[in-house]
GROMACS .gro file of C-alpha atoms in nm:
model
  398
    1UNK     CA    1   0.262   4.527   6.405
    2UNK     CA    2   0.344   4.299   6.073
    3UNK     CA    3   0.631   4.357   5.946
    4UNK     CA    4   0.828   4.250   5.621
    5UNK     CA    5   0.762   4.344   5.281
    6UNK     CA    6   0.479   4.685   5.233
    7UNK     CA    7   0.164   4.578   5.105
    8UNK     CA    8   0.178   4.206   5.084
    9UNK     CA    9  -0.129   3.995   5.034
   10UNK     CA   10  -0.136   3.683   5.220
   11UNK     CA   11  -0.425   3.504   4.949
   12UNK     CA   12  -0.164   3.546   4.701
   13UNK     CA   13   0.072   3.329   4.844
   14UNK     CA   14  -0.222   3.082   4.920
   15UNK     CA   15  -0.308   3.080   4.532
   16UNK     CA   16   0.028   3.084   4.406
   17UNK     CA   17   0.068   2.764   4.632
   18UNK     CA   18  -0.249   2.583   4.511
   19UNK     CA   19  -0.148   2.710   4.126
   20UNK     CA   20   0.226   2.454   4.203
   21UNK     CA   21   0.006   2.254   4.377
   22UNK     CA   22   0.229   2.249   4.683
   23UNK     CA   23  -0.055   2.111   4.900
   24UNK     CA   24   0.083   2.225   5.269
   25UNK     CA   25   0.252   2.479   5.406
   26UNK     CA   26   0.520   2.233   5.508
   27UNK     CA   27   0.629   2.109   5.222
   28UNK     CA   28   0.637   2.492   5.105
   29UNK     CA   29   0.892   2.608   5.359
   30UNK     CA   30   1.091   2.304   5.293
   31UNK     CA   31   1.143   2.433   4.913
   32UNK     CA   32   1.256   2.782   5.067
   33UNK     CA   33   1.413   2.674   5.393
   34UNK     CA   34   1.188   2.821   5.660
   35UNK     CA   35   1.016   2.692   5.936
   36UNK     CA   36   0.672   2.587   5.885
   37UNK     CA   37   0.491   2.873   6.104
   38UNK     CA   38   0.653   3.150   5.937
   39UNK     CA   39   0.447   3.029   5.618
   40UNK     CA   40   0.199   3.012   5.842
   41UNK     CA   41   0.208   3.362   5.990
   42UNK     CA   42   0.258   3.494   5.584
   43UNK     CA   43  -0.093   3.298   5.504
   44UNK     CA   44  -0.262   3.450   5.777
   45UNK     CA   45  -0.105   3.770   5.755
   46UNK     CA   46   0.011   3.830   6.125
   47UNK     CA   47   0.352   3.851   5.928
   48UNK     CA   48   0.492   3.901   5.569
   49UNK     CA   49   0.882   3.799   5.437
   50UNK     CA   50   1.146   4.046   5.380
   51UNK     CA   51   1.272   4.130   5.031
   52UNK     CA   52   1.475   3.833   5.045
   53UNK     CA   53   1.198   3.629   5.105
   54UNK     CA   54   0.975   3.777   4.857
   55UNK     CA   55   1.292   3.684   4.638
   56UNK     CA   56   1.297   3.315   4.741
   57UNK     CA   57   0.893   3.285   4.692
   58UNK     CA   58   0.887   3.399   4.355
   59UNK     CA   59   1.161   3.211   4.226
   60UNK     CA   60   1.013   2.883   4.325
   61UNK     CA   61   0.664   2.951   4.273
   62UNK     CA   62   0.799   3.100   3.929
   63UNK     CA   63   0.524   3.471   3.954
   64UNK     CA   64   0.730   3.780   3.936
   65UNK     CA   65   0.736   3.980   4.278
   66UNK     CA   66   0.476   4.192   4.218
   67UNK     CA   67   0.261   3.898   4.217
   68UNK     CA   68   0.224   3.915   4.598
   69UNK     CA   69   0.179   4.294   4.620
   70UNK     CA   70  -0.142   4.281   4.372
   71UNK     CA   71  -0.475   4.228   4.500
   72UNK     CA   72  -0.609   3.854   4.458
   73UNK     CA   73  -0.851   3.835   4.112
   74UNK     CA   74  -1.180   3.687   4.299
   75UNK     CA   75  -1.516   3.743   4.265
   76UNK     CA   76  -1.780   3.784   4.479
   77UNK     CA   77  -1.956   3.497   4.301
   78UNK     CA   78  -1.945   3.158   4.422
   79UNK     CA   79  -1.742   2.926   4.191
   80UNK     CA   80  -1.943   2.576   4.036
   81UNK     CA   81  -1.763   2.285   4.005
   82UNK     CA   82  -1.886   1.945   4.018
   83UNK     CA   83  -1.685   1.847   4.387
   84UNK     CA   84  -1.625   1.510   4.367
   85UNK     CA   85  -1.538   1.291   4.728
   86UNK     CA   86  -1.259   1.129   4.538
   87UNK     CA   87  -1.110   1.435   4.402
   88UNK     CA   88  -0.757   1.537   4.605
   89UNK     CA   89  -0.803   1.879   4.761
   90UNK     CA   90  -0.490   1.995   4.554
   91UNK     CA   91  -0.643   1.974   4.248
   92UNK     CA   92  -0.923   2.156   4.402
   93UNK     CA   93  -0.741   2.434   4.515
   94UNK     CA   94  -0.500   2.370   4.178
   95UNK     CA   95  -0.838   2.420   3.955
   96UNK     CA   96  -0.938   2.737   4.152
   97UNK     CA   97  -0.627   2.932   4.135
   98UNK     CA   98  -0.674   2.864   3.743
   99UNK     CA   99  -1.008   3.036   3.748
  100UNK     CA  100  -0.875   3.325   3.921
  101UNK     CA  101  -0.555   3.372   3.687
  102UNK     CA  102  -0.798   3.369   3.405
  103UNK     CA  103  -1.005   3.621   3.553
  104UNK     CA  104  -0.722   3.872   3.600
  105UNK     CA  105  -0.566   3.769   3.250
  106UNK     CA  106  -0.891   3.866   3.126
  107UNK     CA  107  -0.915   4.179   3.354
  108UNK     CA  108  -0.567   4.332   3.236
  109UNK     CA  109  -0.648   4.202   2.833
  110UNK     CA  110  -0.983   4.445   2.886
  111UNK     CA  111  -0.792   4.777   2.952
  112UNK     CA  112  -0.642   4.729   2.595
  113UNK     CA  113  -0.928   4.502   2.392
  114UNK     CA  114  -1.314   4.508   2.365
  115UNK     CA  115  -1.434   4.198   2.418
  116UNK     CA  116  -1.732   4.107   2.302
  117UNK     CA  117  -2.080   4.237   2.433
  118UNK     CA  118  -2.210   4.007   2.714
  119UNK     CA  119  -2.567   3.913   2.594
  120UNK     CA  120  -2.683   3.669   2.835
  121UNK     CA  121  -3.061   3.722   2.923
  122UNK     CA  122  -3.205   3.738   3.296
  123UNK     CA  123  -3.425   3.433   3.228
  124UNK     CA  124  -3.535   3.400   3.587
  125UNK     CA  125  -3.658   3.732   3.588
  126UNK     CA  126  -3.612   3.794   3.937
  127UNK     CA  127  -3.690   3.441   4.039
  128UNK     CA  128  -3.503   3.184   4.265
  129UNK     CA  129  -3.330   2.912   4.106
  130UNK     CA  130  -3.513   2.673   4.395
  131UNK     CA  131  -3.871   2.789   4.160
  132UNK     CA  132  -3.740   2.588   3.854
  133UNK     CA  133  -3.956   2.338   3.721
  134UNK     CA  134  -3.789   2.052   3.445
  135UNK     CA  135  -4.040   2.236   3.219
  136UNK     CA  136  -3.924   2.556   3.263
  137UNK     CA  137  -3.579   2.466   3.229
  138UNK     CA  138  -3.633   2.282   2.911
  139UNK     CA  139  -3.821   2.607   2.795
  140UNK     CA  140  -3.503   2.879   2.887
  141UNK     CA  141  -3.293   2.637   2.692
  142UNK     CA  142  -3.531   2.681   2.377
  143UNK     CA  143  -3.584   3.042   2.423
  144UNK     CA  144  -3.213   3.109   2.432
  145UNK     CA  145  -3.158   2.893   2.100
  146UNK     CA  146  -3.436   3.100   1.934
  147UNK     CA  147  -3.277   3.445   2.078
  148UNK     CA  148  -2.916   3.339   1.991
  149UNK     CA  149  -3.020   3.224   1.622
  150UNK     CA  150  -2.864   2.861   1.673
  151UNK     CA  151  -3.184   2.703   1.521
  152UNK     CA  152  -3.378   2.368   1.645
  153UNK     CA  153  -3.087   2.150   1.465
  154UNK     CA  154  -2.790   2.041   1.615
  155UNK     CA  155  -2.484   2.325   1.776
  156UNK     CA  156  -2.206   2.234   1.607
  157UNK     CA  157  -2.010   2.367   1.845
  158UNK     CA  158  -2.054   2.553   2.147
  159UNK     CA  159  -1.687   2.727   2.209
  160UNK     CA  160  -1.750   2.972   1.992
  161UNK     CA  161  -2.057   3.019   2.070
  162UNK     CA  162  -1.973   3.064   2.454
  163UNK     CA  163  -1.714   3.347   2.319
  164UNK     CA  164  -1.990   3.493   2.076
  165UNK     CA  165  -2.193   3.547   2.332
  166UNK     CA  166  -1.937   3.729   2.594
  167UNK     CA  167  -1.826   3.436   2.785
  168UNK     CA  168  -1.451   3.454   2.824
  169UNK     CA  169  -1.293   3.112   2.825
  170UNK     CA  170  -0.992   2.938   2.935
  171UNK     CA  171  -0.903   2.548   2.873
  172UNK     CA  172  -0.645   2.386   3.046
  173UNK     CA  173  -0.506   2.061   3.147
  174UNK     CA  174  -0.621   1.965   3.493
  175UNK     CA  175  -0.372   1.673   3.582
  176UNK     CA  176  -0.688   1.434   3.610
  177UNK     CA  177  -0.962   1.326   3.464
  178UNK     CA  178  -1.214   1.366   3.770
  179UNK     CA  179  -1.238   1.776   3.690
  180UNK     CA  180  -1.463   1.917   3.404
  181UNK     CA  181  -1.498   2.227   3.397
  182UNK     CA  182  -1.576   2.567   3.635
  183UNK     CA  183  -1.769   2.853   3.603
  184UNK     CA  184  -1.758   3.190   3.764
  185UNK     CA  185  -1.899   3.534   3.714
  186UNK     CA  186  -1.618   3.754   3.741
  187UNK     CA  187  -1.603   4.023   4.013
  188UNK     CA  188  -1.916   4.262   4.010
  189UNK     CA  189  -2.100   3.999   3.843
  190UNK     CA  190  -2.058   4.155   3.454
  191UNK     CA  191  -1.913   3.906   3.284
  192UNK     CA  192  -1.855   3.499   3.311
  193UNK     CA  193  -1.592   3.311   3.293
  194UNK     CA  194  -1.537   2.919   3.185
  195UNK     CA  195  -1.234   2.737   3.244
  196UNK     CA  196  -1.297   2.359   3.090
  197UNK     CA  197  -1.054   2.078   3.109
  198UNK     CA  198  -0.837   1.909   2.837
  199UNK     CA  199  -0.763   1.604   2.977
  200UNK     CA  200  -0.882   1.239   2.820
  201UNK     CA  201  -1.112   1.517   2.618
  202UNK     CA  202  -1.320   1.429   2.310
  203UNK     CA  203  -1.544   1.629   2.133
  204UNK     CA  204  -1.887   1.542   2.260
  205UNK     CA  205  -1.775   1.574   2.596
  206UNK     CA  206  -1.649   1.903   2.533
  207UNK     CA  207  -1.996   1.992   2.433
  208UNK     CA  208  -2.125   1.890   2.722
  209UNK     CA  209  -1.923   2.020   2.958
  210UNK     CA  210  -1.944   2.381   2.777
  211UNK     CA  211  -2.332   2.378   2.731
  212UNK     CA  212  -2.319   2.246   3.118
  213UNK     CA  213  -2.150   2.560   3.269
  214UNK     CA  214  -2.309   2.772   3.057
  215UNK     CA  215  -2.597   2.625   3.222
  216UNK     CA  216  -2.433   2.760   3.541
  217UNK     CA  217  -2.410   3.103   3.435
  218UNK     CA  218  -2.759   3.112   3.324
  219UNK     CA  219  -2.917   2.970   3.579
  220UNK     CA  220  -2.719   3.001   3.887
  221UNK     CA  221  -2.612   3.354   3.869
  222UNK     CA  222  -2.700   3.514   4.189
  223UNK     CA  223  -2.647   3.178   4.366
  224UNK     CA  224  -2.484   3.251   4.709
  225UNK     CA  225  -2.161   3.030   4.858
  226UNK     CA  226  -2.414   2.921   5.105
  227UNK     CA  227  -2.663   2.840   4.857
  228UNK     CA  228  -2.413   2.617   4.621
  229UNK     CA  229  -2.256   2.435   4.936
  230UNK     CA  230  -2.657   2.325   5.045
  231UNK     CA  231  -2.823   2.220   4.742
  232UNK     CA  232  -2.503   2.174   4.505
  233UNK     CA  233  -2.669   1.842   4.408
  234UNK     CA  234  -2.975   2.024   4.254
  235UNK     CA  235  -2.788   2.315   4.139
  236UNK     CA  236  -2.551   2.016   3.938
  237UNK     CA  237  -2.868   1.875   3.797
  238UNK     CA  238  -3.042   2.161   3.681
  239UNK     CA  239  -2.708   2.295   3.484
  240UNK     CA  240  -2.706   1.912   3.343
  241UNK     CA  241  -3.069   1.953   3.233
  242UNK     CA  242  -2.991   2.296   3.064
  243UNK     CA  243  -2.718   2.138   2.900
  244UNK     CA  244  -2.884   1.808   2.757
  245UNK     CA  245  -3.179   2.063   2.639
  246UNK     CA  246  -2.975   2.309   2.465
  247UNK     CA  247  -2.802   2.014   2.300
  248UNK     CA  248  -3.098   1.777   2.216
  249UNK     CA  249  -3.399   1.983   2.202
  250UNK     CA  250  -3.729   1.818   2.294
  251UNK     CA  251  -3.934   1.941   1.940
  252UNK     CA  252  -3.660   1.816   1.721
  253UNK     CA  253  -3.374   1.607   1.835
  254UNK     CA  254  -3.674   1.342   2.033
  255UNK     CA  255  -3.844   1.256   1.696
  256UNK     CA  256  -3.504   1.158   1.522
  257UNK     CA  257  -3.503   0.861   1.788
  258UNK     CA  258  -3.625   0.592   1.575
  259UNK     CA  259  -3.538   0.322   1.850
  260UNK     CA  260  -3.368   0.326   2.199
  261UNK     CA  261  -3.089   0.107   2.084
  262UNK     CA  262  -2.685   0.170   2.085
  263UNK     CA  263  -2.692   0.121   1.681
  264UNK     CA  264  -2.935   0.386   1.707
  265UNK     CA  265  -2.773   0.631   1.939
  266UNK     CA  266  -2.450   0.600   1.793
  267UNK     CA  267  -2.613   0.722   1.479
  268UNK     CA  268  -2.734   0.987   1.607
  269UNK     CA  269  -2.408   1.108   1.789
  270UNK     CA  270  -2.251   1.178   1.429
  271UNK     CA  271  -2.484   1.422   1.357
  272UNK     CA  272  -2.591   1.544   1.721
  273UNK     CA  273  -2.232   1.577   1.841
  274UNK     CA  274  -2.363   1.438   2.229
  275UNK     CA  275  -2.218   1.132   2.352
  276UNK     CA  276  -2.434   0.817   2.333
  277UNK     CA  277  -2.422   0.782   2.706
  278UNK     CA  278  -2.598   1.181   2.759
  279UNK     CA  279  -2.800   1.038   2.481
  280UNK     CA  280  -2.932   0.791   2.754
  281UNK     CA  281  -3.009   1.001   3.027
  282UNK     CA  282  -3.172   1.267   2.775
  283UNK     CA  283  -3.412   0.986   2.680
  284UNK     CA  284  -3.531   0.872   2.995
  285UNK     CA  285  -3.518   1.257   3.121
  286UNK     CA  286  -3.789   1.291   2.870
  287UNK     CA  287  -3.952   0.988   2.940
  288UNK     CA  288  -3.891   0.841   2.592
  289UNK     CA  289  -3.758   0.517   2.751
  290UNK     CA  290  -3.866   0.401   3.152
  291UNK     CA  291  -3.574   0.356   3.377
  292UNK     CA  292  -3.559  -0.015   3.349
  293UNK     CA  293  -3.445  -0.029   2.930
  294UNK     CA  294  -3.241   0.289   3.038
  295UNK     CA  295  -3.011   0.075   3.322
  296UNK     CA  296  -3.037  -0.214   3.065
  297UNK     CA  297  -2.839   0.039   2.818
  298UNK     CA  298  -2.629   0.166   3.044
  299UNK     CA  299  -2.493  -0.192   3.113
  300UNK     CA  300  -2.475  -0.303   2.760
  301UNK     CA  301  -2.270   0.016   2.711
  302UNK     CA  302  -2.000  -0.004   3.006
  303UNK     CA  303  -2.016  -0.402   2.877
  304UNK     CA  304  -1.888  -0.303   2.525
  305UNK     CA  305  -1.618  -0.092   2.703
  306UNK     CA  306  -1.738   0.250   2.608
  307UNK     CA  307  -1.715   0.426   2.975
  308UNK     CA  308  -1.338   0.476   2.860
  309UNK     CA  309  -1.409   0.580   2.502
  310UNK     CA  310  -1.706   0.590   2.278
  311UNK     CA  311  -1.707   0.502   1.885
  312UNK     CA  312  -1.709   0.857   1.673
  313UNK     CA  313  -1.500   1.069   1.971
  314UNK     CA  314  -1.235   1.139   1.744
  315UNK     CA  315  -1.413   1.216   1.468
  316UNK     CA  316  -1.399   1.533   1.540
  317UNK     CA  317  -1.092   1.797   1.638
  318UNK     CA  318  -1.171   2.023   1.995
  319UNK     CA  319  -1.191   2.350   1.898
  320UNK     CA  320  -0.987   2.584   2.148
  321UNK     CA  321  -1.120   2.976   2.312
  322UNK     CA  322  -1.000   3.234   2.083
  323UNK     CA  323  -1.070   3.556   2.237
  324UNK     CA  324  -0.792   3.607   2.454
  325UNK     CA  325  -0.509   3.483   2.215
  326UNK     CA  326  -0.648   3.711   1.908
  327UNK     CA  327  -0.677   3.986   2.188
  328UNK     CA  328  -0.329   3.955   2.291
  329UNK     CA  329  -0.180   3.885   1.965
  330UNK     CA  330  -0.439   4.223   1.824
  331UNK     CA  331  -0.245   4.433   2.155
  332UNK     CA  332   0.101   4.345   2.046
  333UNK     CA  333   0.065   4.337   1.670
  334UNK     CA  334  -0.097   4.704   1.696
  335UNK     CA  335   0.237   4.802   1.921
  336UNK     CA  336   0.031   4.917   2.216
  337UNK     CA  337   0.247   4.683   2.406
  338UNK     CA  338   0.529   4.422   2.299
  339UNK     CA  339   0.543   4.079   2.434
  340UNK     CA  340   0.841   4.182   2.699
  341UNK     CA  341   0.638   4.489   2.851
  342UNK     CA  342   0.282   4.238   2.879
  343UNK     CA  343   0.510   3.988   3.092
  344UNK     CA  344   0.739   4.250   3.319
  345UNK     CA  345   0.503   4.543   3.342
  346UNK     CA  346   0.111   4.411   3.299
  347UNK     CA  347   0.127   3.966   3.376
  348UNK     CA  348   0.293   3.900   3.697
  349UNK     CA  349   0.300   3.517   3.643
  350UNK     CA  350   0.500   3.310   3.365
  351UNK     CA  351   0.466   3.328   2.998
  352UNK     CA  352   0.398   2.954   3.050
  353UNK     CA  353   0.079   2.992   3.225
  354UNK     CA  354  -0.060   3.278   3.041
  355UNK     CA  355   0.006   3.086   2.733
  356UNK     CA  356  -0.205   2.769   2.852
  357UNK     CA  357  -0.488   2.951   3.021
  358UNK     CA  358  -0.585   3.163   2.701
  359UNK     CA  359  -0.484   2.898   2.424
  360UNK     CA  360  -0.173   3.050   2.291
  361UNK     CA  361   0.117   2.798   2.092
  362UNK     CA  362   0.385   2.701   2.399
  363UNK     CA  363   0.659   2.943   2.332
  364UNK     CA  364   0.464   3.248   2.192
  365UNK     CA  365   0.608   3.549   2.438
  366UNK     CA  366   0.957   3.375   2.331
  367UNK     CA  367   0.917   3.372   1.927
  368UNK     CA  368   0.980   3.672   1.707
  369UNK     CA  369   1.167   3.887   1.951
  370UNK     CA  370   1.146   4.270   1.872
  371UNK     CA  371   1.399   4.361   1.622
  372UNK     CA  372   1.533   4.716   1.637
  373UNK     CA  373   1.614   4.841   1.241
  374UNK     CA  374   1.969   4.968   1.238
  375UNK     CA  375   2.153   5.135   0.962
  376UNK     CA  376   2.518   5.194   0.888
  377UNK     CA  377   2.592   5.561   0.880
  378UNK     CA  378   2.715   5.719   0.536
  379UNK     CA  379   3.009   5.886   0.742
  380UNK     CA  380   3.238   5.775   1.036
  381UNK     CA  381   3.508   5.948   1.230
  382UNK     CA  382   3.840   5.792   1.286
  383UNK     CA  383   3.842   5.716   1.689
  384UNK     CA  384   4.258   5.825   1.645
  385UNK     CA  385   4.273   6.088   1.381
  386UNK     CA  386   3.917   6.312   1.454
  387UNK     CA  387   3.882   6.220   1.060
  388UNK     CA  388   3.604   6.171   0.870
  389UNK     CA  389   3.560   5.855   0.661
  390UNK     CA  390   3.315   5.743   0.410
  391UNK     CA  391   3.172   5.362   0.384
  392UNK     CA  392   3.197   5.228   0.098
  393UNK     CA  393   2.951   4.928  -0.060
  394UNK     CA  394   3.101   4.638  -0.042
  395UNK     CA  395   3.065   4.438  -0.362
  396UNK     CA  396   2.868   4.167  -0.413
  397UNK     CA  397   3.015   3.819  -0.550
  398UNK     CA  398   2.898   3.759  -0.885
   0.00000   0.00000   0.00000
């Protein structure tokens, strides 16, 4: 029989774990002074820690108690990320417990806030994502411009687009540059949600990576775990496609290419918004340029040292989610709930994290603490005597 604290759930301690990125179980119980197969039995639930335990976990994994008493926010959707055989399995696991904080963030901000109406059409009508064609790819991606009213010009920026269309989002700093972004359908598969990375981020790379796992959403919806693990190479490509075709449609965005040189690309990225190097690959997708003069760019562009930063990617500033900050700020502003009862009665990890998952200034939960109005009374009683005495003004200095 397990015994320890009522109702514990093992995953939580597993995410909480991956969210400090304390990569082993080892080097856990060393921070709380346990031997390593008593984590072990918590993980796998034969076991669960005592109240002092529970104590000693929460301070150093910095979640409130009640953390590991609440059910784990997953869904029953597969997560897509772009899994990279240099990436470190920590910021793997770091980058998933993200997704699933945003997801109950999101989940709890929901019982208060109506977010948006999700209006993201079943293009596949039924159909397996292993049916798609290039074409018909290239054809959602119009369709979707066309029923979304962004035109056959360039999308000046797809954040708020994402959130316009129902998409919750979170951004947040991954601790390396080999993570993009994720995308997950939340739990019962009504609404998705986008976590994209901050770090070494420029504008036209944020557009990518946003149009990309929309992409996902779209396309890859009913996509089993099985599924993503087997063709996750395909499944990468066709959300890539998607992307470079809602960016740089094929009617419009093709006949601005007056040549296939860098001069020429890098024009083009000031009013496209797309990096010169997607610029590349959407040419030779298209077959505007064969794959010889495409390599032959490629090289003349990691020559002139633009794999580390392209000309033009700070031209613009990287627009941040919204939603979730103007909900939260919308819950406490209307006094449903101040900013102490969201973090001890509704959050259950730090104001820290909440703050960075849905965009809100470092320090906001902290800044303009409740003040209760006070009054002096027009009477008091003399503790000594039982007599009453009356205030008077006190003058002011002229």
């Amino acid at each position: 029989m397990r015994v320890g604290t009522p109702g514990f759930v093992p995953e939580r301690l597993i995410e909480a774990r991956a969210a400090r990125r304390i990569l082993s179980k080892k080097a856990l119980a060393t921070l709380i002074s346990v031997n390593p197969s008593t984590v072990t039995r918590w993980e796998d639930g034969t076991s669960a820690p005592d109240a002092d335990a529970l104590a000693e976990l929460a301070a150093h994994l910095h979640v409130r108690r009640e953390f590991f008493l609440r059910p784990v926010a997953n869904s029953d959707r597969p997560l897509f990320y772009r899994t990279l055989a240099s990436t470190l399995v920590k910021d793997l696991n770091y980058q998933e417990s993200q997704m699933h904080w945003l997801q109950e963030i999101s989940s709890i901000v929901e019982h208060y806030v109506d977010f948006p109406e999700v209006d993201i059409p079943d293009v596949l009508h039924g159909a397996s994502y292993k049916q798609l064609r290039d074409e018909d790819i290239e054809q959602i991606a119009s369709d979707l411009r066309t029923h979304w009213s962004v035109g056959d010009g360039p999308c000046i920026d797809m954040m708020p687009l994402l959130e316009r269309v129902g998409c919750i989002v979170g951004s947040i700093e991954m601790g390396t540059s080999k993570l993009d972004g994720l995308c997950s359908w939340a739990q019962g598969g009504n609404r998705p949600h986008i976590l994209l990375s901050t770090d070494k981020m420029s504008f036209p790379r944020r557009q990518m990576d946003a149009a990309h796992e929309l992409g996902h959403a779209i396309l890859h919806r009913h996509v089993s775990e099985e599924e993503l693990k087997k063709d996750l190479k395909e499944i990468e490509r066709q959300a890539f496609r998607f992307a470079s075709a809602f960016l740089m449609p094929a009617t419009t965005y093709s006949y601005e290419v007056k040549s296939a040189s860098l001069a020429s690309l890098l024009s083009l990225k000031e009013r496209w918004r797309v990096s010169v190097k997607a610029q590349i690959r959407r040419l030779s997708d298209l077959d505007i340029i064969p794959a010889d003069h495409a390599t032959s760019l490629y090289k003349l562009y990691s020559a002139k040292g633009w794999s580390r930063e392209e000309p033009l990617d700070k031209n613009w500033p990287i627009s941040e989610p919204t939603v979730l900050a103007n909900a939260l700020q919308l819950i406490v502003d209307s006094a449903v709930r101040s900013k102490s009862d969201l973090l001890s009665v509704e959050f259950t990890m730090k104001a820290g994290d909440i703050e960075n998952l849905t965009a809100l200034p470092p320090g906001w939960f902290s800044r303009n603490a409740e003040v209760i109005g006070l009054k002096l009374r027009e009477t008091v009683t003399d503790r000594t005597t039982g007599e009453a005495s009356t205030i008077l003004p006190f003058p002011s200095r002229k």
